[in-house]
């Protein structure tokens, strides 16, 4: 089961999806657009996790499921594993990917034009757009973990690109 | 050789989302209700047993007269339960694995709400064909 698609198709589809939801469907309502994109990611993650756990034995605890996400699931989706997994042993996990595939094609540095204030506002705008693109992978992780029986909240942190951290907070 | 067999799929919320009598014996009205009753009663046992092992196929977990209940649990905690009178473990395991693939295809349908009843007649036909092949 499962045929292959080209990576550029996926990149174009994701870019277009974020752009459509932000600029056409929910223009001026970024929170609603973000929630819709995250909901799409939730359903996709749900389906993908069901598909990729077909062959393997089930998970005995939360850590096993998170490790599955970091290794097998991430390799199938992004052809690499999560580079760093941190936990506080109280239900919070930080998954760090040093080179997140879907952000590699996005520009990260800006030539400083006129004045520090303008650069700061451009930077803030850029971060806003980039964070929009991260709602989909957050949704995928949340959907996959929910299907494996772990209700959680996932947020992304892009303080240093192209590395990207996903913070998973398990609901007690 | 006529076999009695009743197959149900129970979602993670303990709601049956699919049921079918797949045996080759003649269907009797009271037998159908009895089969469902036995399968639902076995759910508690499945619940306890599912946490003790990481395998997907839990073999025969309960008996009633000469009928045996076998269960297969997926990673998403969806249970496939089969009530049967034969002893063909390998055939039953293959049956469960093929139904699991069919179930994943149903899940991949974006218009299917996970946890709702499976109403696709195509799915029904395929499950009955698999039952004739493996059971």
PDB file of N, CA and C in Angstrom, chain A residues 18 21-23 25-40 128 131-132 135-136:
ATOM      1  N   UNK A  18      -1.079  26.721   2.983  1.00  0.00           N
ATOM      2  CA  UNK A  18      -0.921  27.774   3.983  1.00  0.00           C
ATOM      3  C   UNK A  18      -1.305  29.120   3.389  1.00  0.00           C
ATOM      4  N   UNK A  21      -5.209  29.348   2.982  1.00  0.00           N
ATOM      5  CA  UNK A  21      -5.930  29.527   4.234  1.00  0.00           C
ATOM      6  C   UNK A  21      -5.662  30.880   4.855  1.00  0.00           C
ATOM      7  N   UNK A  22      -4.416  31.392   4.716  1.00  0.00           N
ATOM      8  CA  UNK A  22      -4.104  32.653   5.374  1.00  0.00           C
ATOM      9  C   UNK A  22      -4.578  33.852   4.587  1.00  0.00           C
ATOM     10  N   UNK A  23      -4.533  33.775   3.270  1.00  0.00           N
ATOM     11  CA  UNK A  23      -4.818  34.967   2.493  1.00  0.00           C
ATOM     12  C   UNK A  23      -6.197  34.962   1.874  1.00  0.00           C
ATOM     13  N   UNK A  25      -9.067  32.240   2.553  1.00  0.00           N
ATOM     14  CA  UNK A  25     -10.204  31.771   3.333  1.00  0.00           C
ATOM     15  C   UNK A  25     -10.378  32.581   4.606  1.00  0.00           C
ATOM     16  N   UNK A  26      -9.309  32.761   5.342  1.00  0.00           N
ATOM     17  CA  UNK A  26      -9.423  33.415   6.637  1.00  0.00           C
ATOM     18  C   UNK A  26      -8.518  34.633   6.675  1.00  0.00           C
ATOM     19  N   UNK A  27      -8.573  35.462   5.629  1.00  0.00           N
ATOM     20  CA  UNK A  27      -7.734  36.661   5.617  1.00  0.00           C
ATOM     21  C   UNK A  27      -8.062  37.494   6.843  1.00  0.00           C
ATOM     22  N   UNK A  28      -7.039  38.031   7.489  1.00  0.00           N
ATOM     23  CA  UNK A  28      -7.181  38.854   8.690  1.00  0.00           C
ATOM     24  C   UNK A  28      -7.645  38.060   9.896  1.00  0.00           C
ATOM     25  N   UNK A  29      -7.685  36.745   9.814  1.00  0.00           N
ATOM     26  CA  UNK A  29      -8.038  35.967  10.995  1.00  0.00           C
ATOM     27  C   UNK A  29      -7.029  34.845  11.130  1.00  0.00           C
ATOM     28  N   UNK A  30      -5.801  35.186  11.468  1.00  0.00           N
ATOM     29  CA  UNK A  30      -4.748  34.160  11.458  1.00  0.00           C
ATOM     30  C   UNK A  30      -4.988  33.043  12.455  1.00  0.00           C
ATOM     31  N   UNK A  31      -5.693  33.339  13.572  1.00  0.00           N
ATOM     32  CA  UNK A  31      -5.898  32.264  14.549  1.00  0.00           C
ATOM     33  C   UNK A  31      -6.795  31.188  13.963  1.00  0.00           C
ATOM     34  N   UNK A  32      -7.846  31.615  13.245  1.00  0.00           N
ATOM     35  CA  UNK A  32      -8.752  30.617  12.650  1.00  0.00           C
ATOM     36  C   UNK A  32      -8.033  29.811  11.580  1.00  0.00           C
ATOM     37  N   UNK A  33      -7.224  30.517  10.746  1.00  0.00           N
ATOM     38  CA  UNK A  33      -6.487  29.795   9.708  1.00  0.00           C
ATOM     39  C   UNK A  33      -5.556  28.774  10.346  1.00  0.00           C
ATOM     40  N   UNK A  34      -4.898  29.199  11.438  1.00  0.00           N
ATOM     41  CA  UNK A  34      -3.971  28.282  12.101  1.00  0.00           C
ATOM     42  C   UNK A  34      -4.706  27.049  12.607  1.00  0.00           C
ATOM     43  N   UNK A  35      -5.887  27.259  13.195  1.00  0.00           N
ATOM     44  CA  UNK A  35      -6.618  26.116  13.731  1.00  0.00           C
ATOM     45  C   UNK A  35      -7.067  25.170  12.632  1.00  0.00           C
ATOM     46  N   UNK A  36      -7.478  25.727  11.479  1.00  0.00           N
ATOM     47  CA  UNK A  36      -7.899  24.853  10.376  1.00  0.00           C
ATOM     48  C   UNK A  36      -6.731  24.040   9.858  1.00  0.00           C
ATOM     49  N   UNK A  37      -5.578  24.715   9.710  1.00  0.00           N
ATOM     50  CA  UNK A  37      -4.408  23.988   9.190  1.00  0.00           C
ATOM     51  C   UNK A  37      -4.014  22.892  10.170  1.00  0.00           C
ATOM     52  N   UNK A  38      -4.075  23.214  11.444  1.00  0.00           N
ATOM     53  CA  UNK A  38      -3.703  22.221  12.449  1.00  0.00           C
ATOM     54  C   UNK A  38      -4.690  21.054  12.436  1.00  0.00           C
ATOM     55  N   UNK A  39      -5.969  21.341  12.181  1.00  0.00           N
ATOM     56  CA  UNK A  39      -6.963  20.264  12.129  1.00  0.00           C
ATOM     57  C   UNK A  39      -6.717  19.357  10.930  1.00  0.00           C
ATOM     58  N   UNK A  40      -6.316  19.936   9.801  1.00  0.00           N
ATOM     59  CA  UNK A  40      -5.973  19.100   8.646  1.00  0.00           C
ATOM     60  C   UNK A  40      -4.806  18.198   9.013  1.00  0.00           C
ATOM     61  N   UNK A 128       6.059  35.282  11.672  1.00  0.00           N
ATOM     62  CA  UNK A 128       4.629  34.956  11.646  1.00  0.00           C
ATOM     63  C   UNK A 128       4.301  34.010  10.512  1.00  0.00           C
ATOM     64  N   UNK A 131       5.778  30.594  11.192  1.00  0.00           N
ATOM     65  CA  UNK A 131       5.064  29.812  12.200  1.00  0.00           C
ATOM     66  C   UNK A 131       3.771  29.245  11.627  1.00  0.00           C
ATOM     67  N   UNK A 132       3.173  29.951  10.653  1.00  0.00           N
ATOM     68  CA  UNK A 132       1.988  29.402  10.000  1.00  0.00           C
ATOM     69  C   UNK A 132       2.297  28.059   9.354  1.00  0.00           C
ATOM     70  N   UNK A 135       2.148  24.882  11.681  1.00  0.00           N
ATOM     71  CA  UNK A 135       0.941  24.328  12.301  1.00  0.00           C
ATOM     72  C   UNK A 135       0.619  22.966  11.729  1.00  0.00           C
ATOM     73  N   UNK A 136       0.922  22.767  10.447  1.00  0.00           N
ATOM     74  CA  UNK A 136       0.611  21.479   9.827  1.00  0.00           C
ATOM     75  C   UNK A 136       1.424  20.341  10.443  1.00  0.00           C
TER      76      UNK A 136
END
